[in-house]
XYZ file of N, CA and C in Angstrom:
639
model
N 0.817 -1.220 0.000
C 0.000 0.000 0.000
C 0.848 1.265 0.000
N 2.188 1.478 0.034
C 3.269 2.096 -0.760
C 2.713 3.272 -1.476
N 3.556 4.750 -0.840
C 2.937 5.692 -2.024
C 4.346 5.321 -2.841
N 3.930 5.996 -4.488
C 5.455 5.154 -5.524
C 6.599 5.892 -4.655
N 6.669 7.018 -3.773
C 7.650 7.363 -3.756
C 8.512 7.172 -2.415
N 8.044 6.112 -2.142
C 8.574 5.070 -1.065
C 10.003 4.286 -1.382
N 11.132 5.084 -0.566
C 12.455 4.574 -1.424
C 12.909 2.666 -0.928
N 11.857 2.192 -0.512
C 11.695 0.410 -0.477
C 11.538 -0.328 -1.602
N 10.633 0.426 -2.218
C 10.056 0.215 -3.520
C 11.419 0.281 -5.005
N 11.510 -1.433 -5.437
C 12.232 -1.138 -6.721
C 11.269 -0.654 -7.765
N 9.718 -0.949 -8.035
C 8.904 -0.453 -8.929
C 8.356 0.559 -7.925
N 6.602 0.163 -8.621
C 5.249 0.554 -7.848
C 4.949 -0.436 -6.428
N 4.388 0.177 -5.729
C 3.269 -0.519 -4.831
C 1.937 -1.248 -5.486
N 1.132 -2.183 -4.798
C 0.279 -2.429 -5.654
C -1.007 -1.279 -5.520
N -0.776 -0.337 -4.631
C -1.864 0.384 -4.165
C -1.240 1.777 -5.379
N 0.109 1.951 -5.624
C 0.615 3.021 -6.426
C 0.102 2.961 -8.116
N 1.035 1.907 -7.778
C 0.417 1.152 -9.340
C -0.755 1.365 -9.611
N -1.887 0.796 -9.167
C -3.253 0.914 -9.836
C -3.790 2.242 -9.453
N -3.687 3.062 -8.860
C -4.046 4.359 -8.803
C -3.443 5.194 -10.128
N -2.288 4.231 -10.360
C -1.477 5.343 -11.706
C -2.404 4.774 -13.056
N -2.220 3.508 -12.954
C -2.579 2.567 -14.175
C -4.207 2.663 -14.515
N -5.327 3.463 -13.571
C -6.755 3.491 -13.300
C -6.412 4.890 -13.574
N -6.133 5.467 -13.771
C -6.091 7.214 -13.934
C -6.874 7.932 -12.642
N -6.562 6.799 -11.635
C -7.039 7.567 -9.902
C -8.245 7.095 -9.819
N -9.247 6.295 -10.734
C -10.277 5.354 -10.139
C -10.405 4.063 -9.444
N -9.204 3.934 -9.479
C -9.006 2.667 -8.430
C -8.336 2.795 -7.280
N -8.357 3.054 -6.225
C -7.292 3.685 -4.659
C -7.601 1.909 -3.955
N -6.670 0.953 -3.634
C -6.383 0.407 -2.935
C -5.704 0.229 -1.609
N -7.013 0.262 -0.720
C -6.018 0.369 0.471
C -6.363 -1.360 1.300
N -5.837 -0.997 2.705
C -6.024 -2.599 2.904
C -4.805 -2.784 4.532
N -4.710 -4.007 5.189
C -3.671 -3.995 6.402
C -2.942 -5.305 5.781
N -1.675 -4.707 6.321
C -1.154 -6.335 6.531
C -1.105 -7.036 8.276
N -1.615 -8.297 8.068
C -1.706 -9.120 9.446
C -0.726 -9.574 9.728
N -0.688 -10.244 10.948
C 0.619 -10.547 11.777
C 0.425 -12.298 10.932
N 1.593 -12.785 11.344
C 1.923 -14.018 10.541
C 1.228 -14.792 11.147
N 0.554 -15.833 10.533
C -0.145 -16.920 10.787
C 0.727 -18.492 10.773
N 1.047 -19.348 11.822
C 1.541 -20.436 11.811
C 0.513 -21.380 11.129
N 0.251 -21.993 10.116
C -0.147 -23.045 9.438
C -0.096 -24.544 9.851
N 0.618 -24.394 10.998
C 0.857 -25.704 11.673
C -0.443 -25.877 12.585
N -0.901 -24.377 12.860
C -2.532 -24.539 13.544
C -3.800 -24.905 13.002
N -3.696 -24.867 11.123
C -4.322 -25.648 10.320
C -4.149 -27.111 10.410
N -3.147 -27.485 10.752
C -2.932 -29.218 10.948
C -1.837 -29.254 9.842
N -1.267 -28.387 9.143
C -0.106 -28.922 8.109
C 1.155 -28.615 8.611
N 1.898 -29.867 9.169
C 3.166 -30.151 9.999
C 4.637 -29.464 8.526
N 4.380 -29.542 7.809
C 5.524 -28.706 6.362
C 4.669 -28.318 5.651
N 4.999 -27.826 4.409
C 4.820 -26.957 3.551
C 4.651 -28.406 2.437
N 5.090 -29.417 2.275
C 4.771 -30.636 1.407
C 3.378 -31.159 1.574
N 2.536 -30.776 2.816
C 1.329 -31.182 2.874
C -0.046 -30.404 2.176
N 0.805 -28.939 2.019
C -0.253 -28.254 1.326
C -0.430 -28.105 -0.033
N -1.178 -29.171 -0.650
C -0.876 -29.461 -1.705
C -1.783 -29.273 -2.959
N -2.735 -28.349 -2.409
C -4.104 -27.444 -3.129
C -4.800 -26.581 -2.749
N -5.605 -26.055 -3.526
C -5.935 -24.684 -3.666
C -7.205 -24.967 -2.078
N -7.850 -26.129 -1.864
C -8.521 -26.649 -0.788
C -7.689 -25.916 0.391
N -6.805 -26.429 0.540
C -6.029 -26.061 1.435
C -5.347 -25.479 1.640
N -5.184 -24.207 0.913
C -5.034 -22.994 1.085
C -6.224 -22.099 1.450
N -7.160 -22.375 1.217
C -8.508 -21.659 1.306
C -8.734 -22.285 2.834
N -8.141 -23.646 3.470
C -8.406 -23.843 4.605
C -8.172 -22.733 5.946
N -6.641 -22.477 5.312
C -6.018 -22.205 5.776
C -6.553 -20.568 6.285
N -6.479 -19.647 4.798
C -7.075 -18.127 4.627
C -8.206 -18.558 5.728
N -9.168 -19.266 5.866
C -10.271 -19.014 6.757
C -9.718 -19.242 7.955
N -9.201 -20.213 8.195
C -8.258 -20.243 9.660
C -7.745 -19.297 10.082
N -6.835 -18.580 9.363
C -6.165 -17.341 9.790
C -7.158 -16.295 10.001
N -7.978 -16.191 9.102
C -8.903 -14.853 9.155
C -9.567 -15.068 10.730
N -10.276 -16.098 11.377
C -11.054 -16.076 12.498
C -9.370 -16.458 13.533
N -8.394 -16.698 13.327
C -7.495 -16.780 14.708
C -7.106 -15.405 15.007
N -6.899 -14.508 13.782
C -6.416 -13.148 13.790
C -7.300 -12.702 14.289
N -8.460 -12.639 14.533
C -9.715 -11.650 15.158
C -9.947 -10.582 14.284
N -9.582 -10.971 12.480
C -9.982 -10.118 11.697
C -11.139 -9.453 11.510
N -11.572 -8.103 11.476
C -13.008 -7.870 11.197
C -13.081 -7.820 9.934
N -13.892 -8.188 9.430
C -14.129 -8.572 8.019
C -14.667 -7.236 7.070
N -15.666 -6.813 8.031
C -16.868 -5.753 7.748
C -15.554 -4.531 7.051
N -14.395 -4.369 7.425
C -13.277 -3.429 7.146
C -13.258 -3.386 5.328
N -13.275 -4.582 4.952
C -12.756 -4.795 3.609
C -13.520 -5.380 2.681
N -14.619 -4.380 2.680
C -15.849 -5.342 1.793
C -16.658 -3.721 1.583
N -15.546 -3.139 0.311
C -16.077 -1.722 0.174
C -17.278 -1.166 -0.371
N -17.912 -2.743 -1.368
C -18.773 -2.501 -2.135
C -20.371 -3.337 -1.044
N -20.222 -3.353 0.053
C -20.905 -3.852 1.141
C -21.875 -4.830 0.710
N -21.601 -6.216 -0.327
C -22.159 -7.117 -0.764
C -21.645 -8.621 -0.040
N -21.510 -8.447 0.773
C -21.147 -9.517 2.256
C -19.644 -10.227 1.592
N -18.974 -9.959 0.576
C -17.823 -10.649 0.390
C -16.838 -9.739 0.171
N -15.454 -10.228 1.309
C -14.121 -9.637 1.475
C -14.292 -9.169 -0.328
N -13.302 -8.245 -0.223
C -12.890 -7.466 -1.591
C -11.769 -8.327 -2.191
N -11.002 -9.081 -1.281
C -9.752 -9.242 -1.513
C -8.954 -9.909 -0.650
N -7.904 -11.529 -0.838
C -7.057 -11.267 0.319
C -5.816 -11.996 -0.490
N -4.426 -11.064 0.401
C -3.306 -11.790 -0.061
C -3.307 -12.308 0.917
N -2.486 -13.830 0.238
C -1.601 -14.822 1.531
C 0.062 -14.973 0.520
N 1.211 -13.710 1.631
C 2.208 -14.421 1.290
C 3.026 -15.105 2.300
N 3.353 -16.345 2.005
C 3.864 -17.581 2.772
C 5.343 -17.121 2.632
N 6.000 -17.340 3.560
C 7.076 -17.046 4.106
C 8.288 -18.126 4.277
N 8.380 -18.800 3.126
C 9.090 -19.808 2.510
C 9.326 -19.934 0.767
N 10.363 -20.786 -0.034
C 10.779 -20.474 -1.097
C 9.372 -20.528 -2.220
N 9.781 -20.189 -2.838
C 8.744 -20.061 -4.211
C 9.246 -21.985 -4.747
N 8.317 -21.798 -5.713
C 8.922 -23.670 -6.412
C 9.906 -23.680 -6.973
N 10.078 -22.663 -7.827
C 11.198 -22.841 -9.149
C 12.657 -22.951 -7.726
N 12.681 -22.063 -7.117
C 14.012 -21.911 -6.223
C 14.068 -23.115 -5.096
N 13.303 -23.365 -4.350
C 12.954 -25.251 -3.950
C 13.532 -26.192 -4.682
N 13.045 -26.231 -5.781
C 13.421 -27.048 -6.653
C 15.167 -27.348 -7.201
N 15.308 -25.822 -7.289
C 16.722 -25.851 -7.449
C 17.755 -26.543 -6.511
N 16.929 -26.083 -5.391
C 17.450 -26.788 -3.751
C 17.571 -28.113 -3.383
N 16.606 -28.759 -4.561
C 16.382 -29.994 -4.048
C 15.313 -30.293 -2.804
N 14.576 -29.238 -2.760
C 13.670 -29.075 -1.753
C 12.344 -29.907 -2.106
N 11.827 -30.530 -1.324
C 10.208 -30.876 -2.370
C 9.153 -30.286 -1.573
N 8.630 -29.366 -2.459
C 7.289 -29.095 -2.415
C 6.410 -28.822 -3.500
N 5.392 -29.237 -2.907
C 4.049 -29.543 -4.000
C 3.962 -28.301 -4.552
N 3.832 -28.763 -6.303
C 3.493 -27.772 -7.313
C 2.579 -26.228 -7.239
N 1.941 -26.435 -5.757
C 0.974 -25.426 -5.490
C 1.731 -24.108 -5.102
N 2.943 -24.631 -5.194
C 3.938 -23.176 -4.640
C 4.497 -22.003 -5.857
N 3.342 -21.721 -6.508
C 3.605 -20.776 -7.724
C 2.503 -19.715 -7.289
N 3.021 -18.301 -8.171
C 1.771 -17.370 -7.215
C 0.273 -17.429 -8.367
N -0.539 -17.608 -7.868
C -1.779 -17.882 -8.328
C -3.344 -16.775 -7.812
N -4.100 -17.036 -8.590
C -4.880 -16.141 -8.119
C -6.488 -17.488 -7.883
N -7.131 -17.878 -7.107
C -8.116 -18.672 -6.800
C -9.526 -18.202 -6.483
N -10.607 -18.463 -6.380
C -12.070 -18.279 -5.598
C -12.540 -19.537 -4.619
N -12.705 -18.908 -3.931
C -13.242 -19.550 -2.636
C -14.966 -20.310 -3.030
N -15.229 -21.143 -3.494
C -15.987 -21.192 -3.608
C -17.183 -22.102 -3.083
N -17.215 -22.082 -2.038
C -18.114 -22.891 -1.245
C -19.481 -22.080 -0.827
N -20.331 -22.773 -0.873
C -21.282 -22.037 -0.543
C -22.035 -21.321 0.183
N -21.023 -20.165 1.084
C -20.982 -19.369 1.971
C -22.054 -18.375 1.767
N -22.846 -18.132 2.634
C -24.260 -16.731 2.508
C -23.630 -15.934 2.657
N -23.144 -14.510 2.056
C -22.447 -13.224 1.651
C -23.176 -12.793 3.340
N -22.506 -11.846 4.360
C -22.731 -11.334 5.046
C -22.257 -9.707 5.103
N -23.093 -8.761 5.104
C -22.786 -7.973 5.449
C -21.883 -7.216 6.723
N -22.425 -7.788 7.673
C -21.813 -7.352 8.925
C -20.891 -8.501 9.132
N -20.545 -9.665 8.949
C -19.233 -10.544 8.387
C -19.316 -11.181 7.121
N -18.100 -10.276 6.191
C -18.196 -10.400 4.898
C -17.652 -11.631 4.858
N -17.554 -12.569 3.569
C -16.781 -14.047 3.642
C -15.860 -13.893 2.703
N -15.026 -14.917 2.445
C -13.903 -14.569 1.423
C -14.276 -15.190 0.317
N -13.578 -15.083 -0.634
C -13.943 -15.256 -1.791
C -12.657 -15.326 -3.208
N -12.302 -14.041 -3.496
C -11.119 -14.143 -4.107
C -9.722 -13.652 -3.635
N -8.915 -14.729 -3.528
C -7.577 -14.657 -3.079
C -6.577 -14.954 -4.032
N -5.464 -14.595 -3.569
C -3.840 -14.578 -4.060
C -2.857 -15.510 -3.356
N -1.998 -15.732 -3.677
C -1.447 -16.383 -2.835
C -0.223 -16.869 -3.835
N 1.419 -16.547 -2.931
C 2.583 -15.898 -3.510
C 3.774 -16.109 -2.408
N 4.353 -16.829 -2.808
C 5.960 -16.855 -1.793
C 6.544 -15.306 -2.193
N 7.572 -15.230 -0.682
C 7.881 -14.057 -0.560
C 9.023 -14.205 -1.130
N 9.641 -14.616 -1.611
C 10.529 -15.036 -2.438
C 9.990 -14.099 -4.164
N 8.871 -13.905 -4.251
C 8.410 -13.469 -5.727
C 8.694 -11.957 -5.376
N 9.134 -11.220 -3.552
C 9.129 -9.751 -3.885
C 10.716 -8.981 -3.995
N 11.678 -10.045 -4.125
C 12.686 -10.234 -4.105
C 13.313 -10.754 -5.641
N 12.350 -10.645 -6.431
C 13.084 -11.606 -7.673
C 13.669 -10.763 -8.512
N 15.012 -11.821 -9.130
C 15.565 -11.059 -9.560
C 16.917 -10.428 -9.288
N 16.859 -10.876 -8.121
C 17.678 -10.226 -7.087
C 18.022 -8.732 -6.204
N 16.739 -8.503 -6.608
C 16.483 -6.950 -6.263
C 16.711 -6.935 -4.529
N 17.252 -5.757 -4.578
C 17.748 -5.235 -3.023
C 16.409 -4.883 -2.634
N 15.515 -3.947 -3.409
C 14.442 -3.597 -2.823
C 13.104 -4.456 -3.226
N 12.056 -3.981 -2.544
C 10.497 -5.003 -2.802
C 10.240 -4.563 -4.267
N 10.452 -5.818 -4.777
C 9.623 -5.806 -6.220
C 8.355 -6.610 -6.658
N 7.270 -5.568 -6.816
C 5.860 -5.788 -6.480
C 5.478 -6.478 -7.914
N 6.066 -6.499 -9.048
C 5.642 -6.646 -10.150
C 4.606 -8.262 -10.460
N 5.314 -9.878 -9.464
C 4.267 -10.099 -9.186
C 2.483 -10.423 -8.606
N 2.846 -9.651 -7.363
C 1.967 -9.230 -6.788
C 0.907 -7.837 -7.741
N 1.331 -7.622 -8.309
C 0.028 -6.435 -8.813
C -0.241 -7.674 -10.597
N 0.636 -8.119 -10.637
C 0.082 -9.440 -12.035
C -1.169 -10.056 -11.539
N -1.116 -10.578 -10.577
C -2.027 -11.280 -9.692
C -3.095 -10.506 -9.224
N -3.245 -9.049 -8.768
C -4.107 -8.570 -8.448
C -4.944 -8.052 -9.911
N -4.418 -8.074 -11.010
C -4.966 -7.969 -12.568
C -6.122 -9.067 -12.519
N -5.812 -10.305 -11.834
C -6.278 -11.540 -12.108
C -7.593 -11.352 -10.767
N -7.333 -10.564 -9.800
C -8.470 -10.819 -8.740
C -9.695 -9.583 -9.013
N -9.020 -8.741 -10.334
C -9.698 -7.796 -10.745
C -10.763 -8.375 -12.223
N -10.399 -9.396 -12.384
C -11.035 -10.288 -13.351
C -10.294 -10.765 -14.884
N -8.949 -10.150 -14.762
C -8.359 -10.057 -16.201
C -7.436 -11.444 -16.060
N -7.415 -12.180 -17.235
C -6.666 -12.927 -17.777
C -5.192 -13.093 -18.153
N -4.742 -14.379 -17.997
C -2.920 -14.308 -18.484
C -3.175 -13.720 -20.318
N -2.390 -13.256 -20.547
C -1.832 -12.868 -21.760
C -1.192 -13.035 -22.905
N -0.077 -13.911 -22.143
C 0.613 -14.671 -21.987
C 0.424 -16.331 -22.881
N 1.325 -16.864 -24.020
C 0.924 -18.462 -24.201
C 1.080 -19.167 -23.345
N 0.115 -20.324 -23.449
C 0.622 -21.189 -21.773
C 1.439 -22.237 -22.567
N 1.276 -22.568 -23.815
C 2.083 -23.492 -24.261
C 3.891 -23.504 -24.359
N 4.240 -21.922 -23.878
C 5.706 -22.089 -23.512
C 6.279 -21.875 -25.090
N 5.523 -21.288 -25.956
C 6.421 -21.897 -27.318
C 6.113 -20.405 -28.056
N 4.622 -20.597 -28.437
C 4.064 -19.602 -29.219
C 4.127 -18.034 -28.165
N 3.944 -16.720 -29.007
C 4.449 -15.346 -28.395
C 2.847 -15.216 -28.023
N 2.279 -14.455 -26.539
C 1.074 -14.242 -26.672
C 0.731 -12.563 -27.888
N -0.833 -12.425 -27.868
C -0.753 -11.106 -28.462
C -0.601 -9.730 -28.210
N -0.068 -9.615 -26.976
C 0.828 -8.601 -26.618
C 2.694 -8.538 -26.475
N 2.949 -9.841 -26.910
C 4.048 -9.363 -27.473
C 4.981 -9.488 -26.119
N 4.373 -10.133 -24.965
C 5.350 -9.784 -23.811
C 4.852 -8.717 -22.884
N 4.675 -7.744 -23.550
C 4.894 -5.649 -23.482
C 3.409 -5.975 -22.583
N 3.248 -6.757 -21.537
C 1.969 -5.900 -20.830
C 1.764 -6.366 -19.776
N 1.562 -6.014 -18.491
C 1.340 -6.160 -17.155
C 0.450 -7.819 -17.092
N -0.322 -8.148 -17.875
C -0.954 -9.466 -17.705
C -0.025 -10.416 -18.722
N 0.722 -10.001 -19.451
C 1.682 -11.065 -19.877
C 2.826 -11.584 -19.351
N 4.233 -10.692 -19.201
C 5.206 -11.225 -18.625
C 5.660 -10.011 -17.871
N 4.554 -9.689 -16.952
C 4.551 -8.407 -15.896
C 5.151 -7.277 -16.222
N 5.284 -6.918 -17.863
C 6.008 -5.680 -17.571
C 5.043 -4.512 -18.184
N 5.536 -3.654 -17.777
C 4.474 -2.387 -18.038
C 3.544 -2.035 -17.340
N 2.816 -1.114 -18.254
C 1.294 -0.895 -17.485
C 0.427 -2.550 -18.168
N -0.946 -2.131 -17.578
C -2.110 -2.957 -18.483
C -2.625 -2.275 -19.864
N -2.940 -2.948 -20.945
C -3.067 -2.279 -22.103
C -4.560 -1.850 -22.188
N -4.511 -1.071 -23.010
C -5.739 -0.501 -23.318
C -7.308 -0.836 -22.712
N -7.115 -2.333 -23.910
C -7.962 -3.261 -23.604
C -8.231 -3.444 -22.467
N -7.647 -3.823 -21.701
C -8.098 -4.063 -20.283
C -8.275 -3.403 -19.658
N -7.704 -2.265 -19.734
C -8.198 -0.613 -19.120
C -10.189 -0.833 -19.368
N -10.128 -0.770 -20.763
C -11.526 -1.027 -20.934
C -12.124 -1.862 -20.078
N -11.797 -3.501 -20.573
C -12.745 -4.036 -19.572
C -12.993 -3.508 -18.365
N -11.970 -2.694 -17.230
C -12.364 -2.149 -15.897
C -13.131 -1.177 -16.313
N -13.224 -0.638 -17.293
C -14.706 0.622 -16.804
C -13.130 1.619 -16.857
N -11.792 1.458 -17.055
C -11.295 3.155 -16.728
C -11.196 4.319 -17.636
N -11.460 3.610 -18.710
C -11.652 4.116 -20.362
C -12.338 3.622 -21.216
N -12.954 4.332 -22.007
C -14.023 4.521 -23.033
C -13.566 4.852 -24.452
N -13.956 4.161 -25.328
C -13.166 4.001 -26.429
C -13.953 5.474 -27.209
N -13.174 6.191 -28.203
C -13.592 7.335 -28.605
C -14.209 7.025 -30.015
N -15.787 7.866 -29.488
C -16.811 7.058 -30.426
C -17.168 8.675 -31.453
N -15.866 9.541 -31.566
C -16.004 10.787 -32.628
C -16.785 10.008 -33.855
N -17.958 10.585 -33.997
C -18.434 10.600 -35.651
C -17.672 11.424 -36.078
N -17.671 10.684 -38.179
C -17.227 11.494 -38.857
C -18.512 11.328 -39.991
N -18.178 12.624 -40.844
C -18.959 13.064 -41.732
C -18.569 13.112 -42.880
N -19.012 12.168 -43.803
C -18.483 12.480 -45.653
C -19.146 13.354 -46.568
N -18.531 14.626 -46.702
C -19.172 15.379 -47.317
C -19.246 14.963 -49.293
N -20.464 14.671 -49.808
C -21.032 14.697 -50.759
C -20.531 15.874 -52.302
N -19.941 16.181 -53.124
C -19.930 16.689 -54.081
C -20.421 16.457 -55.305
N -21.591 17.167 -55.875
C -21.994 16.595 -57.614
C -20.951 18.091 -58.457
N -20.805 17.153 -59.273
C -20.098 17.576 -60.533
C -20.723 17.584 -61.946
């Protein structure tokens, strides 16, 4: 939640960022919570958590041990949280892996829905769409300072927008790389500006003026 000119920051914040990238219609604010032990979910390592189930176990676990109020973050007051990150405080996969470490494939940052069939509460909102990201992803790169670039990719995705990106690893997607939902760089393009409602495509009539001869 970072204003950009926070000298921590190797980019944007994700709260900077989309205030820049929304032309100031989007202001993200939000807390960060104290760390949650996962071992109070019942998962003795990080090899046991091995789906999106159980990560969502977990987000609800934490949310009622923290004594979170919910009612805080549910701006559009339709009984469901707006939003939640979970970053876990252990390696990402690709760097595990390198280690010789094993953990289950679920250790990539992803964006999920909660989807059980929870009654939306107003006065306790429920969760719904989450993130979830080793802290290892704010460090990549080797950056000295927090680099948010995948954390606001991911929040593209809890905002409803799509990878960009080929998943087949081979073919180029149709942005070319060049865009915040492809291979995180930049702003978001146009297009997707659109889909949020932050721009309106310019609908100038023109007029062909007629001559007889």
């Amino acid at each position: 939640f970072a204003d950009s000119s926070d000298s921590s920051l190797y980019y944007e914040s994700v709260a900077s960022f989309y205030k820049k990238s929304s032309y100031g219609k989007l202001n993200i604010s939000g807390d960060v919570a104290s760390w949650y032990d996962v071992t109070k979910s019942g998962y003795k390592s990080l090899s046991q958590i091995r789906s999106e189930d159980d990560v969502i176990q977990i987000m609800n676990d934490a949310i009622q041990a923290l004594h979170i109020d919910t009612s805080k973050y549910d701006g559009n007051k339709d009984g469901i949280i707006d939003g939640v990150w979970m970053i876990y405080n252990y390696y990402d996969y690709a760097t595990a892996s390198q280690m010789g470490i094993k953990i289950s494939d679920n250790y990539w940052a992803y964006t999920y829905w909660d989807q059980d069939n929870k009654t939306p509460s107003v006065t306790k909102p429920v969760s719904n769409v989450f993130a979830w990201a080793s802290y290892d992803f704010l460090l990549e790169g080797g950056a000295s300072k927090i680099d948010a670039h995948t954390l606001i990719h991911e929040t593209g995705h809890m905002l409803g927008a799509e990878d960009y990106y080929s998943y087949d690893g081979e073919s180029r997607g149709y942005s070319g790389g060049l865009d915040m939902m492809d291979l995180n760089i930049g702003d978001h393009s146009a297009f997707t500006k659109y889909l949020f409602s932050w721009v309106k495509p310019d609908r100038k009539s023109t007029r062909l003026n007629s001559s007889h001869h």
